[in-house]
């Protein structure tokens, strides 16, 4: 808490409220409005939490104007170049980079929790064959509450830690099983001699009849995408995990709620929506029409993969991923006409005053779908991939929330706009 304050005067009543400023280690301070209602009788109104910090957090820092993203203080550019997804996961959860011994123990633990309960296979078989894998993932992760609920005491830090490990370990297994069920393939069990991303790719693509020949470029690209998607402070899905977590709910239920929030096209569903949009545009020559449609408010159409609530300069993840997109497509010898459409769209939109004035730049998901496509990940699995990566952030935030003595149940207020008080009339008189 800083000693600076903000003085708020209610001109109607001439009453004042002196509100303290709250500062973190970096970034802009916030006004602590905790006493506003007591002093002046007002709540605040901020739909979409555009100006509201919901918590203190030491995990991720974003400066949207400067295009800065730090995990536990480390720039995303350095982590993308030098780290691995599992190491980043350790960092997000524990706050520090591991030494070799700590990393070995962590990797070992994650690796030995990769199996899913056999009954979960039956659970997946209850879905219709064409169910969306996000629906299956959300339902299956929520169902883990039933497998572990009775034995889980969330007031015990060790049990919380174990729940986090289980989620990180089992998410790829369940995601791959959901996909295989949807295409009628038998579930492939995790091979624990492989590292995290390679193991996942084997669970996705290996068939019982022949070994999988995997280009190492694919696992490396996946690892990078997972690093970039691992956390993004109080985004919609993480805030959902925290809101559900604030009630003391089981961590699997909290993460299932996060998966549901991630699915929407305004959030993690954007990577799937980008590819659909690029396919609909079809050819670079149609880009002008699409941009005109996105600018027309009556069309209800937005350029998917453009704009961000926080980044009003550029999305640093998009800069990294754009470069990777070219490298991966080149290394795999993929000549995707949709990349030409994407590049043409990017060029036209970035020069257009509508997008410049509103600070709408390509976000991470503008390119991630193109890479996933090149890696032969099916389109309906794109958001599932995001969910696997974001599990690292979700569990880190859930753990942090349970260590924070200031955590309270999340309970926003509202401005009521319904009917004013009136008397009930019997049905005969209506
Ligand atoms: N295409 C066209 N116009 C847009 C777009 C877009 N993609 N995004 C925003 N705008 C316009 C809005 O119409 C609005 O215009 P106005 O001021 O004339 O009314 C202005 O830009 C501001 O838009 P808001 O919706 O107020 O911005 P907000 O910060 O609430 O939304 C969001 C951010 C949801 C990401 C939005 O830009 C969007 O819908 N983008 C497309 C979906 C997408 O790519 N989502 C992925 C986000 S990244 C992630 O989750 C990993």
GROMACS .gro file of C-alpha atoms and ligand atoms in nm:
model
  481
    1UNK     CA    1   0.000   0.000   0.000
    2UNK     CA    2   0.146   0.341  -0.096
    3UNK     CA    3   0.095   0.652   0.119
    4UNK     CA    4  -0.056   0.837  -0.181
    5UNK     CA    5  -0.431   0.883  -0.185
    6UNK     CA    6  -0.705   0.997  -0.420
    7UNK     CA    7  -0.967   1.235  -0.284
    8UNK     CA    8  -1.312   1.177  -0.424
    9UNK     CA    9  -1.579   1.444  -0.366
   10UNK     CA   10  -1.947   1.377  -0.415
   11UNK     CA   11  -2.070   1.715  -0.541
   12UNK     CA   12  -2.432   1.629  -0.455
   13UNK     CA   13  -2.375   1.569  -0.085
   14UNK     CA   14  -2.038   1.743  -0.053
   15UNK     CA   15  -1.906   1.436   0.126
   16UNK     CA   16  -1.559   1.306   0.049
   17UNK     CA   17  -1.378   0.979   0.050
   18UNK     CA   18  -1.001   0.948   0.074
   19UNK     CA   19  -0.904   0.641  -0.119
   20UNK     CA   20  -0.556   0.487  -0.089
   21UNK     CA   21  -0.349   0.396  -0.393
   22UNK     CA   22  -0.222   0.040  -0.425
   23UNK     CA   23   0.107  -0.011  -0.607
   24UNK     CA   24   0.273  -0.327  -0.721
   25UNK     CA   25   0.640  -0.386  -0.805
   26UNK     CA   26   0.581  -0.273  -1.167
   27UNK     CA   27   0.296  -0.113  -1.358
   28UNK     CA   28   0.036   0.150  -1.287
   29UNK     CA   29  -0.109   0.196  -0.938
   30UNK     CA   30  -0.475   0.131  -0.866
   31UNK     CA   31  -0.724   0.312  -0.645
   32UNK     CA   32  -0.840   0.093  -0.359
   33UNK     CA   33  -1.216   0.154  -0.358
   34UNK     CA   34  -1.288  -0.084  -0.069
   35UNK     CA   35  -1.425   0.196   0.153
   36UNK     CA   36  -1.613   0.388  -0.120
   37UNK     CA   37  -1.952   0.241  -0.043
   38UNK     CA   38  -1.910   0.299   0.330
   39UNK     CA   39  -1.800   0.663   0.278
   40UNK     CA   40  -2.026   0.776  -0.005
   41UNK     CA   41  -2.283   0.501  -0.056
   42UNK     CA   42  -2.170   0.425  -0.411
   43UNK     CA   43  -2.052   0.115  -0.590
   44UNK     CA   44  -1.840   0.139  -0.905
   45UNK     CA   45  -1.960   0.039  -1.251
   46UNK     CA   46  -1.702  -0.118  -1.482
   47UNK     CA   47  -1.847  -0.371  -1.729
   48UNK     CA   48  -1.583  -0.610  -1.859
   49UNK     CA   49  -1.346  -0.502  -1.577
   50UNK     CA   50  -1.180  -0.254  -1.815
   51UNK     CA   51  -1.037  -0.051  -1.525
   52UNK     CA   52  -1.059  -0.293  -1.237
   53UNK     CA   53  -0.783  -0.503  -1.081
   54UNK     CA   54  -0.939  -0.805  -0.916
   55UNK     CA   55  -0.638  -0.927  -0.720
   56UNK     CA   56  -0.271  -0.888  -0.638
   57UNK     CA   57  -0.059  -1.140  -0.828
   58UNK     CA   58   0.314  -1.207  -0.857
   59UNK     CA   59   0.292  -1.442  -1.158
   60UNK     CA   60   0.270  -1.247  -1.483
   61UNK     CA   61   0.322  -0.883  -1.576
   62UNK     CA   62   0.188  -0.719  -1.892
   63UNK     CA   63   0.245  -0.365  -2.017
   64UNK     CA   64  -0.006  -0.343  -2.299
   65UNK     CA   65   0.119  -0.006  -2.426
   66UNK     CA   66   0.480  -0.112  -2.450
   67UNK     CA   67   0.407  -0.471  -2.561
   68UNK     CA   68   0.583  -0.629  -2.260
   69UNK     CA   69   0.503  -0.973  -2.120
   70UNK     CA   70   0.698  -1.116  -1.825
   71UNK     CA   71   0.649  -1.450  -1.648
   72UNK     CA   72   0.780  -1.411  -1.291
   73UNK     CA   73   0.992  -1.122  -1.421
   74UNK     CA   74   1.146  -1.307  -1.718
   75UNK     CA   75   1.072  -1.157  -2.064
   76UNK     CA   76   0.866  -1.386  -2.284
   77UNK     CA   77   1.123  -1.343  -2.565
   78UNK     CA   78   1.398  -1.498  -2.346
   79UNK     CA   79   1.179  -1.782  -2.226
   80UNK     CA   80   1.062  -1.855  -2.582
   81UNK     CA   81   1.421  -1.878  -2.702
   82UNK     CA   82   1.590  -2.054  -2.410
   83UNK     CA   83   1.338  -2.236  -2.193
   84UNK     CA   84   1.093  -2.524  -2.232
   85UNK     CA   85   0.723  -2.547  -2.155
   86UNK     CA   86   0.774  -2.771  -1.854
   87UNK     CA   87   1.042  -2.543  -1.712
   88UNK     CA   88   0.810  -2.243  -1.766
   89UNK     CA   89   0.536  -2.436  -1.587
   90UNK     CA   90   0.769  -2.490  -1.290
   91UNK     CA   91   0.855  -2.120  -1.296
   92UNK     CA   92   0.490  -2.009  -1.303
   93UNK     CA   93   0.395  -2.238  -1.017
   94UNK     CA   94   0.701  -2.197  -0.795
   95UNK     CA   95   0.813  -1.844  -0.872
   96UNK     CA   96   1.176  -1.931  -0.956
   97UNK     CA   97   1.352  -2.119  -1.235
   98UNK     CA   98   1.449  -2.469  -1.118
   99UNK     CA   99   1.805  -2.595  -1.089
  100UNK     CA  100   1.880  -2.925  -1.267
  101UNK     CA  101   1.786  -3.137  -0.964
  102UNK     CA  102   1.460  -2.952  -0.902
  103UNK     CA  103   1.366  -2.973  -1.268
  104UNK     CA  104   1.446  -3.345  -1.282
  105UNK     CA  105   1.222  -3.411  -0.980
  106UNK     CA  106   0.940  -3.198  -1.127
  107UNK     CA  107   0.957  -3.362  -1.468
  108UNK     CA  108   0.962  -3.702  -1.301
  109UNK     CA  109   0.654  -3.623  -1.097
  110UNK     CA  110   0.459  -3.483  -1.391
  111UNK     CA  111   0.560  -3.783  -1.601
  112UNK     CA  112   0.436  -4.030  -1.341
  113UNK     CA  113   0.091  -3.875  -1.322
  114UNK     CA  114   0.017  -3.889  -1.695
  115UNK     CA  115  -0.215  -4.190  -1.688
  116UNK     CA  116  -0.588  -4.129  -1.668
  117UNK     CA  117  -0.826  -4.350  -1.476
  118UNK     CA  118  -0.959  -4.628  -1.702
  119UNK     CA  119  -1.315  -4.528  -1.611
  120UNK     CA  120  -1.253  -4.195  -1.780
  121UNK     CA  121  -1.242  -4.383  -2.110
  122UNK     CA  122  -1.599  -4.498  -2.044
  123UNK     CA  123  -1.690  -4.140  -1.960
  124UNK     CA  124  -1.553  -4.023  -2.298
  125UNK     CA  125  -1.745  -4.301  -2.472
  126UNK     CA  126  -2.064  -4.147  -2.337
  127UNK     CA  127  -2.019  -3.852  -2.574
  128UNK     CA  128  -2.164  -3.855  -2.922
  129UNK     CA  129  -1.886  -3.929  -3.173
  130UNK     CA  130  -1.904  -3.579  -3.323
  131UNK     CA  131  -1.888  -3.390  -2.991
  132UNK     CA  132  -1.651  -3.093  -2.999
  133UNK     CA  133  -1.324  -3.188  -2.820
  134UNK     CA  134  -1.351  -2.873  -2.604
  135UNK     CA  135  -1.685  -2.999  -2.473
  136UNK     CA  136  -1.528  -3.338  -2.405
  137UNK     CA  137  -1.224  -3.183  -2.237
  138UNK     CA  138  -1.438  -2.956  -2.021
  139UNK     CA  139  -1.664  -3.243  -1.912
  140UNK     CA  140  -1.375  -3.487  -1.854
  141UNK     CA  141  -1.169  -3.244  -1.647
  142UNK     CA  142  -1.477  -3.157  -1.438
  143UNK     CA  143  -1.528  -3.532  -1.391
  144UNK     CA  144  -1.182  -3.559  -1.229
  145UNK     CA  145  -1.347  -3.392  -0.928
  146UNK     CA  146  -1.548  -3.711  -0.891
  147UNK     CA  147  -1.231  -3.922  -0.903
  148UNK     CA  148  -1.036  -3.719  -0.649
  149UNK     CA  149  -1.290  -3.511  -0.456
  150UNK     CA  150  -1.318  -3.722  -0.141
  151UNK     CA  151  -0.944  -3.748  -0.098
  152UNK     CA  152  -0.868  -3.381  -0.164
  153UNK     CA  153  -0.829  -3.135   0.121
  154UNK     CA  154  -0.762  -2.797  -0.040
  155UNK     CA  155  -0.649  -2.646   0.290
  156UNK     CA  156  -0.343  -2.873   0.272
  157UNK     CA  157  -0.065  -2.712   0.057
  158UNK     CA  158   0.081  -3.050  -0.035
  159UNK     CA  159  -0.253  -3.177  -0.163
  160UNK     CA  160  -0.303  -2.857  -0.359
  161UNK     CA  161   0.039  -2.903  -0.516
  162UNK     CA  162  -0.045  -3.261  -0.609
  163UNK     CA  163  -0.374  -3.155  -0.769
  164UNK     CA  164  -0.179  -2.902  -0.978
  165UNK     CA  165   0.069  -3.169  -1.090
  166UNK     CA  166  -0.214  -3.405  -1.179
  167UNK     CA  167  -0.381  -3.140  -1.392
  168UNK     CA  168  -0.062  -3.057  -1.581
  169UNK     CA  169   0.016  -3.425  -1.631
  170UNK     CA  170  -0.328  -3.552  -1.730
  171UNK     CA  171  -0.449  -3.267  -1.949
  172UNK     CA  172  -0.258  -3.384  -2.263
  173UNK     CA  173  -0.363  -3.747  -2.206
  174UNK     CA  174  -0.730  -3.654  -2.179
  175UNK     CA  175  -0.710  -3.405  -2.468
  176UNK     CA  176  -0.555  -3.666  -2.699
  177UNK     CA  177  -0.805  -3.932  -2.584
  178UNK     CA  178  -1.095  -3.696  -2.662
  179UNK     CA  179  -0.958  -3.638  -3.011
  180UNK     CA  180  -0.901  -4.008  -3.078
  181UNK     CA  181  -1.249  -4.094  -2.962
  182UNK     CA  182  -1.392  -3.835  -3.203
  183UNK     CA  183  -1.216  -4.003  -3.497
  184UNK     CA  184  -1.273  -4.359  -3.379
  185UNK     CA  185  -0.913  -4.444  -3.287
  186UNK     CA  186  -0.820  -4.645  -2.975
  187UNK     CA  187  -0.678  -4.444  -2.687
  188UNK     CA  188  -0.297  -4.434  -2.691
  189UNK     CA  189  -0.145  -4.454  -2.343
  190UNK     CA  190   0.127  -4.204  -2.248
  191UNK     CA  191   0.483  -4.318  -2.313
  192UNK     CA  192   0.677  -4.189  -2.019
  193UNK     CA  193   1.018  -4.221  -2.184
  194UNK     CA  194   0.922  -3.921  -2.402
  195UNK     CA  195   0.924  -3.556  -2.301
  196UNK     CA  196   0.599  -3.363  -2.250
  197UNK     CA  197   0.523  -3.235  -2.601
  198UNK     CA  198   0.661  -3.537  -2.790
  199UNK     CA  199   0.457  -3.764  -2.562
  200UNK     CA  200   0.144  -3.567  -2.640
  201UNK     CA  201   0.208  -3.587  -3.015
  202UNK     CA  202   0.249  -3.964  -2.986
  203UNK     CA  203  -0.079  -3.989  -2.796
  204UNK     CA  204  -0.245  -3.785  -3.071
  205UNK     CA  205  -0.105  -3.943  -3.382
  206UNK     CA  206   0.050  -4.285  -3.321
  207UNK     CA  207  -0.160  -4.577  -3.446
  208UNK     CA  208  -0.121  -4.932  -3.305
  209UNK     CA  209  -0.023  -5.069  -3.647
  210UNK     CA  210   0.292  -4.864  -3.712
  211UNK     CA  211   0.547  -4.646  -3.533
  212UNK     CA  212   0.514  -4.270  -3.561
  213UNK     CA  213   0.784  -4.089  -3.756
  214UNK     CA  214   0.789  -3.748  -3.592
  215UNK     CA  215   0.986  -3.453  -3.726
  216UNK     CA  216   1.156  -3.291  -3.419
  217UNK     CA  217   1.055  -2.951  -3.561
  218UNK     CA  218   0.695  -3.038  -3.472
  219UNK     CA  219   0.757  -3.101  -3.098
  220UNK     CA  220   0.980  -2.794  -3.079
  221UNK     CA  221   0.716  -2.571  -3.239
  222UNK     CA  222   0.450  -2.711  -3.007
  223UNK     CA  223   0.669  -2.646  -2.705
  224UNK     CA  224   0.712  -2.284  -2.814
  225UNK     CA  225   0.338  -2.235  -2.866
  226UNK     CA  226   0.276  -2.381  -2.521
  227UNK     CA  227   0.528  -2.139  -2.364
  228UNK     CA  228   0.357  -1.842  -2.532
  229UNK     CA  229   0.012  -1.954  -2.416
  230UNK     CA  230   0.110  -2.066  -2.065
  231UNK     CA  231  -0.018  -1.760  -1.878
  232UNK     CA  232  -0.158  -1.414  -1.939
  233UNK     CA  233  -0.247  -1.275  -1.594
  234UNK     CA  234  -0.617  -1.205  -1.526
  235UNK     CA  235  -0.763  -1.297  -1.868
  236UNK     CA  236  -1.123  -1.424  -1.889
  237UNK     CA  237  -1.046  -1.792  -1.830
  238UNK     CA  238  -0.794  -1.733  -1.550
  239UNK     CA  239  -1.033  -1.490  -1.381
  240UNK     CA  240  -1.299  -1.761  -1.412
  241UNK     CA  241  -1.070  -2.015  -1.246
  242UNK     CA  242  -1.005  -1.766  -0.966
  243UNK     CA  243  -1.373  -1.677  -0.927
  244UNK     CA  244  -1.474  -2.041  -0.898
  245UNK     CA  245  -1.167  -2.104  -0.680
  246UNK     CA  246  -1.274  -1.823  -0.447
  247UNK     CA  247  -1.572  -2.034  -0.341
  248UNK     CA  248  -1.341  -2.314  -0.223
  249UNK     CA  249  -1.445  -2.539  -0.512
  250UNK     CA  250  -1.246  -2.844  -0.614
  251UNK     CA  251  -0.950  -2.751  -0.845
  252UNK     CA  252  -1.070  -2.979  -1.127
  253UNK     CA  253  -1.405  -2.800  -1.124
  254UNK     CA  254  -1.222  -2.464  -1.127
  255UNK     CA  255  -1.009  -2.561  -1.426
  256UNK     CA  256  -1.313  -2.707  -1.608
  257UNK     CA  257  -1.478  -2.365  -1.566
  258UNK     CA  258  -1.162  -2.206  -1.709
  259UNK     CA  259  -1.183  -2.438  -2.011
  260UNK     CA  260  -1.544  -2.331  -2.067
  261UNK     CA  261  -1.444  -1.963  -2.056
  262UNK     CA  262  -1.151  -2.023  -2.290
  263UNK     CA  263  -1.371  -2.180  -2.556
  264UNK     CA  264  -1.545  -1.856  -2.662
  265UNK     CA  265  -1.431  -1.697  -2.991
  266UNK     CA  266  -1.349  -1.369  -2.814
  267UNK     CA  267  -1.088  -1.561  -2.611
  268UNK     CA  268  -0.916  -1.896  -2.686
  269UNK     CA  269  -1.168  -1.995  -2.952
  270UNK     CA  270  -1.016  -1.723  -3.171
  271UNK     CA  271  -0.744  -1.952  -3.311
  272UNK     CA  272  -1.010  -2.183  -3.455
  273UNK     CA  273  -1.214  -1.885  -3.571
  274UNK     CA  274  -0.909  -1.734  -3.749
  275UNK     CA  275  -0.862  -2.043  -3.964
  276UNK     CA  276  -1.231  -2.058  -4.049
  277UNK     CA  277  -1.221  -1.688  -4.142
  278UNK     CA  278  -0.908  -1.730  -4.360
  279UNK     CA  279  -1.069  -2.028  -4.537
  280UNK     CA  280  -1.384  -1.824  -4.597
  281UNK     CA  281  -1.183  -1.534  -4.740
  282UNK     CA  282  -1.021  -1.802  -4.955
  283UNK     CA  283  -0.788  -1.586  -5.161
  284UNK     CA  284  -0.565  -1.283  -5.106
  285UNK     CA  285  -0.767  -1.093  -5.366
  286UNK     CA  286  -1.077  -1.107  -5.138
  287UNK     CA  287  -0.901  -0.945  -4.843
  288UNK     CA  288  -1.024  -0.592  -4.919
  289UNK     CA  289  -1.387  -0.707  -4.901
  290UNK     CA  290  -1.325  -0.879  -4.565
  291UNK     CA  291  -1.159  -0.569  -4.419
  292UNK     CA  292  -1.450  -0.350  -4.537
  293UNK     CA  293  -1.694  -0.593  -4.374
  294UNK     CA  294  -1.498  -0.586  -4.045
  295UNK     CA  295  -1.522  -0.205  -4.046
  296UNK     CA  296  -1.896  -0.211  -4.104
  297UNK     CA  297  -2.057  -0.223  -3.757
  298UNK     CA  298  -2.383  -0.356  -3.903
  299UNK     CA  299  -2.212  -0.665  -4.044
  300UNK     CA  300  -2.147  -0.818  -3.700
  301UNK     CA  301  -1.815  -0.941  -3.844
  302UNK     CA  302  -1.478  -0.884  -3.679
  303UNK     CA  303  -1.135  -0.977  -3.803
  304UNK     CA  304  -1.058  -1.279  -3.589
  305UNK     CA  305  -0.707  -1.269  -3.444
  306UNK     CA  306  -0.705  -0.887  -3.438
  307UNK     CA  307  -0.726  -0.669  -3.129
  308UNK     CA  308  -0.664  -0.735  -2.764
  309UNK     CA  309  -0.808  -0.602  -2.442
  310UNK     CA  310  -0.466  -0.524  -2.296
  311UNK     CA  311  -0.220  -0.494  -2.586
  312UNK     CA  312  -0.280  -0.160  -2.754
  313UNK     CA  313   0.058  -0.153  -2.925
  314UNK     CA  314   0.153  -0.503  -3.035
  315UNK     CA  315   0.120  -0.846  -2.883
  316UNK     CA  316   0.480  -0.960  -2.813
  317UNK     CA  317   0.369  -1.321  -2.849
  318UNK     CA  318   0.245  -1.241  -3.200
  319UNK     CA  319   0.589  -1.105  -3.296
  320UNK     CA  320   0.757  -1.430  -3.184
  321UNK     CA  321   0.496  -1.656  -3.336
  322UNK     CA  322   0.489  -1.473  -3.669
  323UNK     CA  323   0.858  -1.550  -3.718
  324UNK     CA  324   0.810  -1.909  -3.603
  325UNK     CA  325   0.519  -1.954  -3.841
  326UNK     CA  326   0.745  -1.885  -4.140
  327UNK     CA  327   1.023  -2.107  -3.999
  328UNK     CA  328   0.793  -2.403  -3.925
  329UNK     CA  329   0.613  -2.391  -4.256
  330UNK     CA  330   0.951  -2.368  -4.431
  331UNK     CA  331   1.108  -2.655  -4.229
  332UNK     CA  332   0.809  -2.881  -4.284
  333UNK     CA  333   0.788  -2.787  -4.651
  334UNK     CA  334   0.427  -2.674  -4.609
  335UNK     CA  335   0.296  -2.440  -4.873
  336UNK     CA  336  -0.030  -2.320  -4.722
  337UNK     CA  337  -0.234  -2.081  -4.937
  338UNK     CA  338  -0.404  -1.960  -4.617
  339UNK     CA  339  -0.070  -1.812  -4.508
  340UNK     CA  340  -0.082  -1.591  -4.818
  341UNK     CA  341  -0.435  -1.484  -4.724
  342UNK     CA  342  -0.319  -1.413  -4.366
  343UNK     CA  343  -0.022  -1.205  -4.481
  344UNK     CA  344  -0.236  -1.006  -4.725
  345UNK     CA  345  -0.495  -0.945  -4.454
  346UNK     CA  346  -0.229  -0.834  -4.208
  347UNK     CA  347  -0.081  -0.593  -4.461
  348UNK     CA  348  -0.411  -0.434  -4.557
  349UNK     CA  349  -0.542  -0.408  -4.198
  350UNK     CA  350  -0.220  -0.263  -4.056
  351UNK     CA  351  -0.234   0.024  -4.307
  352UNK     CA  352  -0.604   0.094  -4.260
  353UNK     CA  353  -0.691   0.399  -4.042
  354UNK     CA  354  -0.981   0.207  -3.878
  355UNK     CA  355  -0.738  -0.047  -3.733
  356UNK     CA  356  -0.462   0.208  -3.665
  357UNK     CA  357  -0.693   0.444  -3.473
  358UNK     CA  358  -0.834   0.162  -3.261
  359UNK     CA  359  -0.489   0.011  -3.207
  360UNK     CA  360  -0.596  -0.324  -3.347
  361UNK     CA  361  -0.295  -0.544  -3.418
  362UNK     CA  362  -0.271  -0.916  -3.493
  363UNK     CA  363  -0.273  -1.108  -3.167
  364UNK     CA  364  -0.105  -1.441  -3.084
  365UNK     CA  365  -0.397  -1.638  -3.224
  366UNK     CA  366  -0.374  -1.482  -3.566
  367UNK     CA  367  -0.072  -1.705  -3.633
  368UNK     CA  368  -0.107  -1.996  -3.389
  369UNK     CA  369  -0.378  -2.165  -3.597
  370UNK     CA  370  -0.157  -2.158  -3.907
  371UNK     CA  371   0.122  -2.332  -3.715
  372UNK     CA  372  -0.114  -2.589  -3.564
  373UNK     CA  373  -0.248  -2.660  -3.912
  374UNK     CA  374   0.107  -2.714  -4.040
  375UNK     CA  375   0.166  -2.952  -3.748
  376UNK     CA  376  -0.145  -3.145  -3.867
  377UNK     CA  377  -0.342  -3.061  -3.554
  378UNK     CA  378  -0.709  -3.061  -3.658
  379UNK     CA  379  -0.887  -2.726  -3.641
  380UNK     CA  380  -1.134  -2.831  -3.370
  381UNK     CA  381  -0.835  -2.918  -3.148
  382UNK     CA  382  -0.678  -2.568  -3.165
  383UNK     CA  383  -0.848  -2.437  -2.852
  384UNK     CA  384  -0.776  -2.766  -2.677
  385UNK     CA  385  -0.406  -2.704  -2.744
  386UNK     CA  386  -0.443  -2.361  -2.587
  387UNK     CA  387  -0.613  -2.523  -2.285
  388UNK     CA  388  -0.324  -2.768  -2.235
  389UNK     CA  389  -0.078  -2.478  -2.227
  390UNK     CA  390  -0.296  -2.246  -2.017
  391UNK     CA  391  -0.339  -2.517  -1.752
  392UNK     CA  392   0.006  -2.409  -1.629
  393UNK     CA  393  -0.124  -2.056  -1.566
  394UNK     CA  394  -0.460  -2.169  -1.428
  395UNK     CA  395  -0.303  -2.392  -1.163
  396UNK     CA  396  -0.038  -2.130  -1.079
  397UNK     CA  397  -0.316  -1.875  -1.014
  398UNK     CA  398  -0.528  -2.124  -0.824
  399UNK     CA  399  -0.229  -2.208  -0.601
  400UNK     CA  400  -0.146  -1.839  -0.552
  401UNK     CA  401  -0.506  -1.759  -0.462
  402UNK     CA  402  -0.508  -2.026  -0.194
  403UNK     CA  403  -0.187  -1.889  -0.042
  404UNK     CA  404  -0.325  -1.534  -0.033
  405UNK     CA  405  -0.477  -1.446   0.303
  406UNK     CA  406  -0.676  -1.163   0.138
  407UNK     CA  407  -0.871  -1.401  -0.088
  408UNK     CA  408  -1.245  -1.348  -0.054
  409UNK     CA  409  -1.533  -1.501  -0.244
  410UNK     CA  410  -1.565  -1.311  -0.575
  411UNK     CA  411  -1.900  -1.138  -0.578
  412UNK     CA  412  -1.947  -0.837  -0.810
  413UNK     CA  413  -2.230  -0.589  -0.761
  414UNK     CA  414  -2.474  -0.474  -1.032
  415UNK     CA  415  -2.676  -0.176  -1.150
  416UNK     CA  416  -3.031  -0.305  -1.142
  417UNK     CA  417  -3.236  -0.205  -1.450
  418UNK     CA  418  -3.547  -0.421  -1.400
  419UNK     CA  419  -3.901  -0.336  -1.292
  420UNK     CA  420  -3.935  -0.121  -0.983
  421UNK     CA  421  -4.121  -0.261  -0.681
  422UNK     CA  422  -4.479  -0.361  -0.769
  423UNK     CA  423  -4.757  -0.571  -0.624
  424UNK     CA  424  -4.846  -0.921  -0.728
  425UNK     CA  425  -5.186  -0.960  -0.897
  426UNK     CA  426  -5.367  -1.290  -0.919
  427UNK     CA  427  -5.373  -1.463  -1.260
  428UNK     CA  428  -5.746  -1.395  -1.303
  429UNK     CA  429  -5.683  -1.020  -1.289
  430UNK     CA  430  -5.393  -1.009  -1.540
  431LIG     N1  431  -1.224  -0.642  -3.597
  431LIG     C1  432  -1.287  -0.525  -3.622
  431LIG     N2  433  -1.311  -0.431  -3.526
  431LIG     C2  434  -1.267  -0.457  -3.402
  431LIG     C3  435  -1.201  -0.576  -3.369
  431LIG     C4  436  -1.178  -0.670  -3.472
  431LIG     N3  437  -1.115  -0.786  -3.447
  431LIG     N4  438  -1.169  -0.576  -3.237
  431LIG     C5  439  -1.215  -0.460  -3.189
  431LIG     N5  440  -1.275  -0.386  -3.288
  431LIG     C6  441  -1.328  -0.251  -3.276
  431LIG     C7  442  -1.462  -0.250  -3.202
  431LIG     O1  443  -1.570  -0.264  -3.290
  431LIG     C8  444  -1.457  -0.116  -3.134
  431LIG     O2  445  -1.485  -0.018  -3.232
  431LIG     P1  446  -1.561   0.120  -3.189
  431LIG     O3  447  -1.469   0.190  -3.093
  431LIG     O4  448  -1.580   0.193  -3.318
  431LIG     O5  449  -1.691   0.078  -3.125
  431LIG     C9  450  -1.309  -0.099  -3.096
  431LIG     O6  451  -1.237  -0.177  -3.193
  431LIG    C10  452  -1.276  -0.148  -2.956
  431LIG     O7  453  -1.323  -0.281  -2.944
  431LIG     P2  454  -1.370  -0.347  -2.808
  431LIG     O8  455  -1.458  -0.465  -2.840
  431LIG     O9  456  -1.425  -0.241  -2.717
  431LIG    O10  457  -1.231  -0.397  -2.748
  431LIG     P3  458  -1.213  -0.500  -2.633
  431LIG    O11  459  -1.084  -0.466  -2.568
  431LIG    O12  460  -1.333  -0.508  -2.547
  431LIG    O13  461  -1.204  -0.641  -2.710
  431LIG    C11  462  -1.121  -0.833  -2.820
  431LIG    C12  463  -1.087  -0.713  -2.731
  431LIG    C13  464  -1.239  -0.914  -2.758
  431LIG    C14  465  -0.999  -0.924  -2.829
  431LIG    C15  466  -1.162  -0.782  -2.960
  431LIG    O14  467  -1.056  -0.707  -3.018
  431LIG    C16  468  -1.204  -0.895  -3.054
  431LIG    O15  469  -1.322  -0.934  -3.055
  431LIG     N6  470  -1.108  -0.949  -3.137
  431LIG    C17  471  -1.135  -1.062  -3.223
  431LIG    C18  472  -1.134  -1.191  -3.145
  431LIG    C19  473  -0.995  -1.233  -3.105
  431LIG    O16  474  -0.901  -1.232  -3.184
  431LIG     N7  475  -0.981  -1.276  -2.979
  431LIG    C20  476  -0.853  -1.329  -2.926
  431LIG    C21  477  -0.802  -1.241  -2.818
  431LIG     S1  478  -0.640  -1.295  -2.773
  431LIG    C22  479  -0.661  -1.427  -2.671
  431LIG    O17  480  -0.762  -1.453  -2.610
  431LIG    C23  481  -0.545  -1.515  -2.663
   0.00000   0.00000   0.00000
